[in-house]
Amino acid sequence: GRARVQHTLSIPQDPLTASVSGSGSLTMATEMVLNAGASIDKGENARMSSFVGAIAIADLVKTTLGPKGMDKILQSVGDPNNQTVTVTNDGATILRSIHVANPAAKILVEIAKTQDDEVGDGTTSVTVLCGELLREAELLVNQRVHPQTIIEGWRHARNIAREALERHAEDNAQNQDAFRQDLLNIAKTTLSSKLLTHEKDHFAELAVDSVLRLGGDLNLDYIHMIKMPGGQLRDSYLEEGFVLKKRISTGSPRRITNAKIMVANTPMDTDKIKIYGSRVRVNGLSQVAEIEEAERDKMREKCRKIIDHGINCFVNRQLIYNLPESILGAAGVMTIEHADFDGTERLAAVTGGEIVSTFDHPEDVVLGRKPTLTLGSRSPNPTPRVTKP
């Protein structure tokens, strides 16, 4: 007779591990695992959503591209107390200001941010390029070309384009004049689509001179841009030295030759009683005077230690009260108070010193040294600047 085979189907008790037949039932089972309100887009719907979102972002910034690009007027609508209006044609600024929910559109926004952080230019170009690639990819997908095949073609085209660029590239690093001219051409091209296009030659010179002055250091934070009200765009200039936008204390010298600069971050305002969360009981005003005098003695000792470092300029990130200011001024030390954190960081880097917080070991302190430190510049408000002789 015929052999008889019995098939056994085991059905688990857990409904989440049970097999589900039908695509609709499978989607419903998946949504049961996800959070409440979650939805799933697959296949054609997911691809169409990605294409539409990315192409919409590219079309948004396309009209700002190039020398004849138009500006966009951006107005904040999220906060009723903040109704600021921004006029710009910078792709990174526009994409940073808008809020998108489409995943593919978010990827294009992140691409523009990365381009801005790494290169500083070309944000609109990369967004438009990605949008046009996706626009053409949509046509290929509609012709039943597999997405992985399209991606492989993009990678092949990328390699060919890179080889062509490397083949036609020119290196003028050994010729300083030609290298500087190349940088000027790059800067002018970058500024051609910005609001500074009418003064692009002047600002290209400023940008190139600023970068070359770093001496090969790629830390652009050392380039400090100070905005002063009034004047015209052409009045902008590159200072021959480091400008600290702070006032020199009263009674301090106005010019120092062979400056020895101490950059500090220390409290210099303890010449007044400041006891928080405590109660001091005294029997009379004489004891209050004794406490105040003890505080002053501590500040005099601190100033003495600072002077013993052999400095003639003291820049502090915090406030400097009258007592230490007068003591340091009497010793011929120029004092500058309340320098912002970025200012002290740049000043320490420019002068070659270190930011100091304690003064007990002068031998371990690295002071900043520059030929000349003077008060005054071409701006209406005189500010301290470190210059060459």
CSV table of C-alpha atoms in Angstrom, one decimal:
chain,number,residue,atom,x,y,z
A,1,GLY,CA,0.0,0.0,0.0
A,2,ARG,CA,0.9,3.7,0.0
A,3,ALA,CA,3.0,5.2,2.7
A,4,ARG,CA,1.1,7.7,4.8
A,5,VAL,CA,2.8,10.8,6.2
A,6,GLN,CA,1.1,12.9,8.9
A,7,HIS,CA,1.9,16.7,9.1
A,8,THR,CA,1.8,18.3,12.5
A,9,LEU,CA,1.4,22.1,12.9
A,10,SER,CA,2.4,23.6,16.2
A,11,ILE,CA,0.6,26.9,17.1
A,12,PRO,CA,2.3,28.8,19.9
A,13,GLN,CA,0.1,30.4,22.6
A,14,ASP,CA,1.8,33.8,22.4
A,15,PRO,CA,-0.2,35.9,19.8
A,16,LEU,CA,2.9,38.0,19.0
A,17,THR,CA,4.9,34.9,17.9
A,18,ALA,CA,2.2,33.3,16.0
A,19,SER,CA,2.5,33.3,12.2
A,20,VAL,CA,0.2,35.7,10.4
A,21,SER,CA,-1.0,35.2,6.8
A,22,GLY,CA,-1.6,38.1,4.5
A,23,SER,CA,0.2,41.4,4.2
A,24,GLY,CA,-2.5,43.5,5.9
A,25,SER,CA,-2.5,41.2,8.9
A,26,LEU,CA,1.3,41.4,9.1
A,27,THR,CA,1.3,45.2,9.1
A,28,MET,CA,-1.3,45.2,11.9
A,29,ALA,CA,0.8,42.8,13.9
A,30,THR,CA,3.8,45.0,13.5
A,31,GLU,CA,2.0,48.1,14.6
A,32,MET,CA,0.9,46.2,17.7
A,33,VAL,CA,4.6,45.9,18.7
A,34,LEU,CA,5.2,49.6,18.1
A,35,ASN,CA,4.1,52.6,20.1
A,36,ALA,CA,0.5,53.8,20.0
A,37,GLY,CA,-0.2,55.9,16.9
A,38,ALA,CA,2.7,54.5,14.9
A,39,SER,CA,2.2,53.9,11.2
A,40,ILE,CA,4.2,52.0,8.6
A,41,ASP,CA,4.9,53.0,5.0
A,42,LYS,CA,6.2,50.4,2.7
A,43,GLY,CA,7.0,49.9,-1.0
A,44,GLU,CA,5.7,52.5,-3.3
A,45,ASN,CA,4.3,54.8,-0.7
A,46,ALA,CA,7.6,55.0,1.2
A,47,ARG,CA,9.6,55.8,-1.9
A,48,MET,CA,7.1,58.4,-3.1
A,49,SER,CA,7.2,60.1,0.3
A,50,SER,CA,11.0,60.3,0.2
A,51,PHE,CA,11.1,61.6,-3.3
A,52,VAL,CA,8.5,64.3,-2.6
A,53,GLY,CA,10.1,65.5,0.6
A,54,ALA,CA,13.6,65.7,-0.7
A,55,ILE,CA,12.6,67.4,-4.0
A,56,ALA,CA,10.5,69.9,-2.2
A,57,ILE,CA,13.5,71.0,-0.1
A,58,ALA,CA,15.7,71.2,-3.2
A,59,ASP,CA,13.1,73.4,-5.0
A,60,LEU,CA,12.9,75.6,-1.9
A,61,VAL,CA,16.6,76.7,-2.1
A,62,LYS,CA,17.1,76.3,-5.9
A,63,THR,CA,16.1,79.9,-6.6
A,64,THR,CA,18.8,81.3,-4.3
A,65,LEU,CA,21.6,79.6,-6.2
A,66,GLY,CA,24.1,81.6,-8.2
A,67,PRO,CA,24.9,85.3,-8.7
A,68,LYS,CA,21.3,85.9,-9.9
A,69,GLY,CA,19.8,84.0,-7.0
A,70,MET,CA,17.0,85.7,-5.1
A,71,ASP,CA,16.8,86.3,-1.4
A,72,LYS,CA,14.3,84.6,0.9
A,73,ILE,CA,12.4,86.4,3.7
A,74,LEU,CA,12.1,84.2,6.8
A,75,GLN,CA,9.8,85.1,9.6
A,76,SER,CA,9.6,83.2,12.9
A,77,VAL,CA,6.1,82.0,13.6
A,78,GLY,CA,6.6,79.5,16.4
A,79,ASP,CA,7.1,82.0,19.3
A,80,PRO,CA,4.6,84.9,19.4
A,81,ASN,CA,7.1,87.0,21.3
A,82,ASN,CA,9.8,86.4,18.6
A,83,GLN,CA,8.6,87.7,15.2
A,84,THR,CA,12.1,88.4,13.8
A,85,VAL,CA,12.5,88.7,10.0
A,86,THR,CA,15.6,87.5,8.3
A,87,VAL,CA,16.5,88.3,4.6
A,88,THR,CA,19.1,85.9,3.3
A,89,ASN,CA,20.1,83.7,0.3
A,90,ASP,CA,22.4,81.4,2.2
A,91,GLY,CA,21.2,77.8,1.9
A,92,ALA,CA,22.5,76.8,5.3
A,93,THR,CA,20.7,79.6,7.0
A,94,ILE,CA,17.4,78.9,5.2
A,95,LEU,CA,17.5,75.1,5.9
A,96,ARG,CA,18.5,75.7,9.5
A,97,SER,CA,15.5,78.0,10.1
A,98,ILE,CA,12.8,75.6,8.7
A,99,HIS,CA,11.3,72.6,10.5
A,100,VAL,CA,10.6,69.5,8.5
A,101,ALA,CA,8.9,66.2,9.4
A,102,ASN,CA,9.8,64.2,6.3
A,103,PRO,CA,12.7,61.8,6.9
A,104,ALA,CA,14.3,62.3,3.5
A,105,ALA,CA,13.9,66.1,3.8
A,106,LYS,CA,15.7,65.9,7.2
A,107,ILE,CA,18.6,64.1,5.6
A,108,LEU,CA,19.0,66.9,3.0
A,109,VAL,CA,19.0,69.4,5.8
A,110,GLU,CA,21.7,67.5,7.7
A,111,ILE,CA,23.8,67.2,4.5
A,112,ALA,CA,23.6,71.0,4.1
A,113,LYS,CA,24.7,71.5,7.8
A,114,THR,CA,27.6,69.1,7.3
A,115,GLN,CA,28.7,70.9,4.2
A,116,ASP,CA,28.6,74.2,6.1
A,117,ASP,CA,30.6,72.9,9.1
A,118,GLU,CA,33.2,71.2,7.0
A,119,VAL,CA,33.7,73.5,4.0
A,120,GLY,CA,31.7,76.7,4.8
A,121,ASP,CA,30.3,77.0,1.3
A,122,GLY,CA,28.3,75.0,-1.2
A,123,THR,CA,25.3,74.3,1.1
A,124,THR,CA,22.7,75.2,-1.6
A,125,SER,CA,24.7,73.4,-4.3
A,126,VAL,CA,24.7,70.0,-2.5
A,127,THR,CA,21.0,70.3,-1.6
A,128,VAL,CA,20.1,71.1,-5.2
A,129,LEU,CA,22.4,68.3,-6.5
A,130,CYS,CA,20.8,65.7,-4.2
A,131,GLY,CA,17.3,66.9,-5.2
A,132,GLU,CA,18.0,66.6,-8.9
A,133,LEU,CA,19.6,63.1,-8.5
A,134,LEU,CA,16.5,62.0,-6.6
A,135,ARG,CA,14.3,63.5,-9.3
A,136,GLU,CA,16.0,61.5,-12.0
A,137,ALA,CA,16.0,58.4,-9.7
A,138,GLU,CA,12.2,58.6,-9.5
A,139,LEU,CA,12.0,58.2,-13.2
A,140,LEU,CA,14.2,55.2,-13.2
A,141,VAL,CA,12.3,53.6,-10.3
A,142,ASN,CA,9.1,54.1,-12.3
A,143,GLN,CA,10.8,52.1,-15.1
A,144,ARG,CA,11.3,49.2,-12.7
A,145,VAL,CA,15.0,49.8,-12.2
A,146,HIS,CA,16.1,48.5,-8.8
A,147,PRO,CA,17.2,51.2,-6.3
A,148,GLN,CA,20.5,49.3,-5.6
A,149,THR,CA,21.3,49.5,-9.3
A,150,ILE,CA,20.7,53.2,-9.3
A,151,ILE,CA,23.0,53.6,-6.2
A,152,GLU,CA,25.7,51.6,-7.9
A,153,GLY,CA,25.6,53.9,-10.9
A,154,TRP,CA,25.9,57.0,-8.7
A,155,ARG,CA,29.0,55.5,-7.0
A,156,HIS,CA,30.5,54.8,-10.3
A,157,ALA,CA,29.8,58.3,-11.5
A,158,ARG,CA,31.3,59.8,-8.3
A,159,ASN,CA,34.5,57.9,-8.9
A,160,ILE,CA,34.7,59.1,-12.5
A,161,ALA,CA,34.1,62.7,-11.4
A,162,ARG,CA,36.7,62.6,-8.7
A,163,GLU,CA,39.3,61.2,-11.1
A,164,ALA,CA,38.6,63.9,-13.6
A,165,LEU,CA,39.0,66.6,-10.9
A,166,GLU,CA,42.3,65.1,-9.6
A,167,ARG,CA,43.5,64.9,-13.2
A,168,HIS,CA,42.9,68.6,-13.8
A,169,ALA,CA,43.9,69.9,-10.4
A,170,GLU,CA,46.9,72.3,-10.1
A,171,ASP,CA,49.0,72.6,-6.9
A,172,ASN,CA,50.6,76.1,-6.4
A,173,ALA,CA,51.6,75.5,-2.8
A,174,GLN,CA,55.3,76.2,-3.6
A,175,ASN,CA,54.5,79.5,-5.4
A,176,GLN,CA,53.2,81.9,-2.8
A,177,ASP,CA,52.0,84.5,-5.2
A,178,ALA,CA,50.1,81.9,-7.3
A,179,PHE,CA,48.7,80.3,-4.2
A,180,ARG,CA,47.4,83.5,-2.8
A,181,GLN,CA,45.8,84.3,-6.2
A,182,ASP,CA,44.1,80.9,-6.1
A,183,LEU,CA,42.7,81.7,-2.6
A,184,LEU,CA,41.5,85.1,-3.8
A,185,ASN,CA,39.7,83.5,-6.7
A,186,ILE,CA,38.0,81.0,-4.4
A,187,ALA,CA,36.9,83.7,-2.0
A,188,LYS,CA,35.5,85.9,-4.8
A,189,THR,CA,33.6,83.0,-6.2
A,190,THR,CA,32.1,82.3,-2.7
A,191,LEU,CA,31.1,85.9,-2.2
A,192,SER,CA,29.6,86.3,-5.6
A,193,SER,CA,26.2,85.0,-4.4
A,194,LYS,CA,26.3,86.7,-1.0
A,195,LEU,CA,25.1,90.2,0.1
A,196,LEU,CA,28.8,91.3,-0.1
A,197,THR,CA,29.0,90.7,-3.8
A,198,HIS,CA,29.5,94.5,-4.5
A,199,GLU,CA,32.5,94.6,-2.2
A,200,LYS,CA,33.7,91.0,-2.9
A,201,ASP,CA,37.2,92.2,-3.9
A,202,HIS,CA,37.7,94.0,-0.6
A,203,PHE,CA,36.4,91.2,1.6
A,204,ALA,CA,38.2,88.5,-0.4
A,205,GLU,CA,41.5,90.3,0.5
A,206,LEU,CA,40.5,90.4,4.2
A,207,ALA,CA,39.5,86.8,4.2
A,208,VAL,CA,42.7,85.6,2.5
A,209,ASP,CA,45.0,87.7,4.6
A,210,SER,CA,43.3,86.5,7.8
A,211,VAL,CA,43.7,82.8,6.9
A,212,LEU,CA,47.3,83.2,5.8
A,213,ARG,CA,48.1,85.0,9.0
A,214,LEU,CA,47.3,81.9,10.9
A,215,GLY,CA,50.4,80.3,9.5
A,216,GLY,CA,49.0,77.0,8.6
A,217,ASP,CA,46.8,76.6,11.7
A,218,LEU,CA,43.3,75.5,10.6
A,219,ASN,CA,41.6,76.7,13.8
A,220,LEU,CA,39.4,79.4,12.4
A,221,ASP,CA,38.2,80.3,15.9
A,222,TYR,CA,41.4,82.4,16.1
A,223,ILE,CA,39.9,84.8,13.6
A,224,HIS,CA,37.8,87.2,15.6
A,225,MET,CA,35.2,89.3,13.9
A,226,ILE,CA,34.2,92.4,15.8
A,227,LYS,CA,31.1,94.3,14.8
A,228,MET,CA,31.0,98.0,15.3
A,229,PRO,CA,27.9,100.2,14.6
A,230,GLY,CA,28.1,102.8,11.9
A,231,GLY,CA,30.2,103.2,8.8
A,232,GLN,CA,30.1,101.3,5.5
A,233,LEU,CA,31.0,97.8,4.4
A,234,ARG,CA,34.3,99.1,2.8
A,235,ASP,CA,35.3,100.5,6.2
A,236,SER,CA,35.9,97.0,7.4
A,237,TYR,CA,39.6,96.3,7.9
A,238,LEU,CA,42.0,93.7,9.2
A,239,GLU,CA,43.8,94.9,12.4
A,240,GLU,CA,47.6,94.4,12.5
A,241,GLY,CA,47.4,92.5,15.8
A,242,PHE,CA,45.0,91.1,18.2
A,243,VAL,CA,42.1,93.3,19.4
A,244,LEU,CA,40.5,92.7,22.7
A,245,LYS,CA,37.2,94.7,22.8
A,246,LYS,CA,37.6,95.8,26.5
A,247,ARG,CA,38.6,99.0,28.2
A,248,ILE,CA,41.8,99.3,30.2
A,249,SER,CA,41.3,100.1,33.8
A,250,THR,CA,41.7,103.6,35.1
A,251,GLY,CA,45.3,104.5,36.1
A,252,SER,CA,46.9,101.7,34.0
A,253,PRO,CA,49.6,102.4,31.5
A,254,ARG,CA,48.4,103.0,27.9
A,255,ARG,CA,51.3,101.5,26.1
A,256,ILE,CA,53.7,98.7,27.0
A,257,THR,CA,56.8,97.6,25.2
A,258,ASN,CA,58.0,94.0,25.6
A,259,ALA,CA,54.7,93.0,27.2
A,260,LYS,CA,54.6,90.1,29.6
A,261,ILE,CA,50.9,89.2,29.7
A,262,MET,CA,49.2,87.0,32.3
A,263,VAL,CA,45.8,85.7,31.2
A,264,ALA,CA,43.8,84.7,34.3
A,265,ASN,CA,40.5,83.5,35.4
A,266,THR,CA,40.3,84.3,39.1
A,267,PRO,CA,38.1,86.3,41.4
A,268,MET,CA,39.5,89.8,42.1
A,269,ASP,CA,36.5,91.2,43.9
A,270,THR,CA,36.9,90.0,47.5
A,271,ASP,CA,37.7,93.4,48.9
A,272,LYS,CA,34.1,93.4,50.2
A,273,ILE,CA,32.5,91.0,52.6
A,274,LYS,CA,30.5,88.4,50.6
A,275,ILE,CA,29.2,85.6,52.8
A,276,TYR,CA,26.3,83.7,51.4
A,277,GLY,CA,24.1,81.5,53.4
A,278,SER,CA,25.8,82.3,56.7
A,279,ARG,CA,25.3,84.7,59.6
A,280,VAL,CA,28.1,86.6,61.3
A,281,ARG,CA,27.6,87.9,64.8
A,282,VAL,CA,29.7,90.8,65.9
A,283,ASN,CA,29.7,93.0,69.0
A,284,GLY,CA,30.4,96.2,67.3
A,285,LEU,CA,31.4,98.0,64.1
A,286,SER,CA,35.0,97.7,65.0
A,287,GLN,CA,34.8,93.9,64.5
A,288,VAL,CA,33.2,94.5,61.1
A,289,ALA,CA,36.1,96.7,60.2
A,290,GLU,CA,38.5,94.0,61.3
A,291,ILE,CA,36.8,91.5,59.0
A,292,GLU,CA,37.0,93.9,56.1
A,293,GLU,CA,40.6,94.6,56.7
A,294,ALA,CA,41.4,90.8,56.8
A,295,GLU,CA,39.7,90.5,53.4
A,296,ARG,CA,41.8,93.4,52.1
A,297,ASP,CA,45.0,91.8,53.4
A,298,LYS,CA,44.1,88.6,51.6
A,299,MET,CA,43.6,90.6,48.4
A,300,ARG,CA,46.9,92.5,48.9
A,301,GLU,CA,48.7,89.2,49.3
A,302,LYS,CA,47.1,87.9,46.1
A,303,CYS,CA,48.1,91.0,44.2
A,304,ARG,CA,51.7,90.7,45.5
A,305,LYS,CA,51.9,87.1,44.2
A,306,ILE,CA,50.6,88.3,40.8
A,307,ILE,CA,53.2,91.1,40.6
A,308,ASP,CA,56.0,88.7,41.6
A,309,HIS,CA,55.5,86.9,38.3
A,310,GLY,CA,57.2,89.8,36.6
A,311,ILE,CA,54.3,90.8,34.5
A,312,ASN,CA,53.3,94.2,33.1
A,313,CYS,CA,49.8,93.3,31.8
A,314,PHE,CA,47.1,91.4,33.7
A,315,VAL,CA,43.9,90.3,31.8
A,316,ASN,CA,41.2,88.7,33.9
A,317,ARG,CA,38.1,87.0,32.8
A,318,GLN,CA,36.3,88.1,36.0
A,319,LEU,CA,35.8,91.5,37.6
A,320,ILE,CA,38.7,93.5,39.1
A,321,TYR,CA,37.6,95.7,42.0
A,322,ASN,CA,39.1,99.0,43.0
A,323,LEU,CA,41.6,97.8,45.6
A,324,PRO,CA,43.4,95.2,43.4
A,325,GLU,CA,43.1,97.6,40.4
A,326,SER,CA,44.9,100.4,42.4
A,327,ILE,CA,47.6,98.0,43.7
A,328,LEU,CA,48.4,96.6,40.2
A,329,GLY,CA,48.2,100.0,38.6
A,330,ALA,CA,50.7,101.4,41.2
A,331,ALA,CA,53.1,98.6,40.3
A,332,GLY,CA,52.9,99.6,36.6
A,333,VAL,CA,50.7,96.7,35.5
A,334,MET,CA,48.1,97.3,32.9
A,335,THR,CA,44.8,95.6,34.0
A,336,ILE,CA,41.9,94.6,31.8
A,337,GLU,CA,38.8,93.1,33.5
A,338,HIS,CA,35.8,91.0,32.5
A,339,ALA,CA,37.3,89.7,29.3
A,340,ASP,CA,34.9,87.1,27.9
A,341,PHE,CA,35.8,83.5,27.8
A,342,ASP,CA,36.4,83.4,24.0
A,343,GLY,CA,38.5,86.5,24.3
A,344,THR,CA,40.8,85.0,26.9
A,345,GLU,CA,41.1,81.8,25.0
A,346,ARG,CA,42.2,83.6,21.8
A,347,LEU,CA,44.5,85.9,23.7
A,348,ALA,CA,46.2,83.0,25.4
A,349,ALA,CA,46.6,81.3,22.0
A,350,VAL,CA,47.9,84.5,20.3
A,351,THR,CA,50.4,85.4,23.0
A,352,GLY,CA,51.6,81.8,23.7
A,353,GLY,CA,50.5,81.9,27.3
A,354,GLU,CA,48.3,79.9,29.5
A,355,ILE,CA,45.1,80.8,31.5
A,356,VAL,CA,46.1,80.9,35.2
A,357,SER,CA,43.9,80.4,38.2
A,358,THR,CA,46.5,80.0,41.0
A,359,PHE,CA,49.6,82.1,41.7
A,360,ASP,CA,51.6,80.2,44.3
A,361,HIS,CA,54.2,78.7,41.8
A,362,PRO,CA,55.4,81.3,39.3
A,363,GLU,CA,57.9,78.8,37.8
A,364,ASP,CA,55.0,76.7,36.5
A,365,VAL,CA,53.2,79.7,34.8
A,366,VAL,CA,53.6,80.3,31.1
A,367,LEU,CA,53.2,84.0,30.4
A,368,GLY,CA,52.2,85.5,27.0
A,369,ARG,CA,54.9,87.6,25.4
A,370,LYS,CA,54.5,90.1,22.6
A,371,PRO,CA,56.6,93.1,21.4
A,372,THR,CA,54.0,95.8,21.9
A,373,LEU,CA,50.7,96.2,23.8
A,374,THR,CA,49.0,99.5,23.2
A,375,LEU,CA,45.6,101.2,23.7
A,376,GLY,CA,43.9,102.5,20.6
A,377,SER,CA,42.9,101.4,17.1
A,378,ARG,CA,41.2,102.7,14.0
A,379,SER,CA,37.8,102.2,15.6
A,380,PRO,CA,36.0,105.2,17.4
A,381,ASN,CA,36.2,103.5,20.8
A,382,PRO,CA,39.8,102.8,21.8
A,383,THR,CA,40.5,99.1,22.7
A,384,PRO,CA,43.6,97.2,23.7
A,385,ARG,CA,45.5,95.5,21.0
A,386,VAL,CA,48.6,93.4,20.7
A,387,THR,CA,50.7,94.5,17.8
A,388,LYS,CA,54.2,94.1,16.3
A,389,PRO,CA,56.7,96.9,16.8
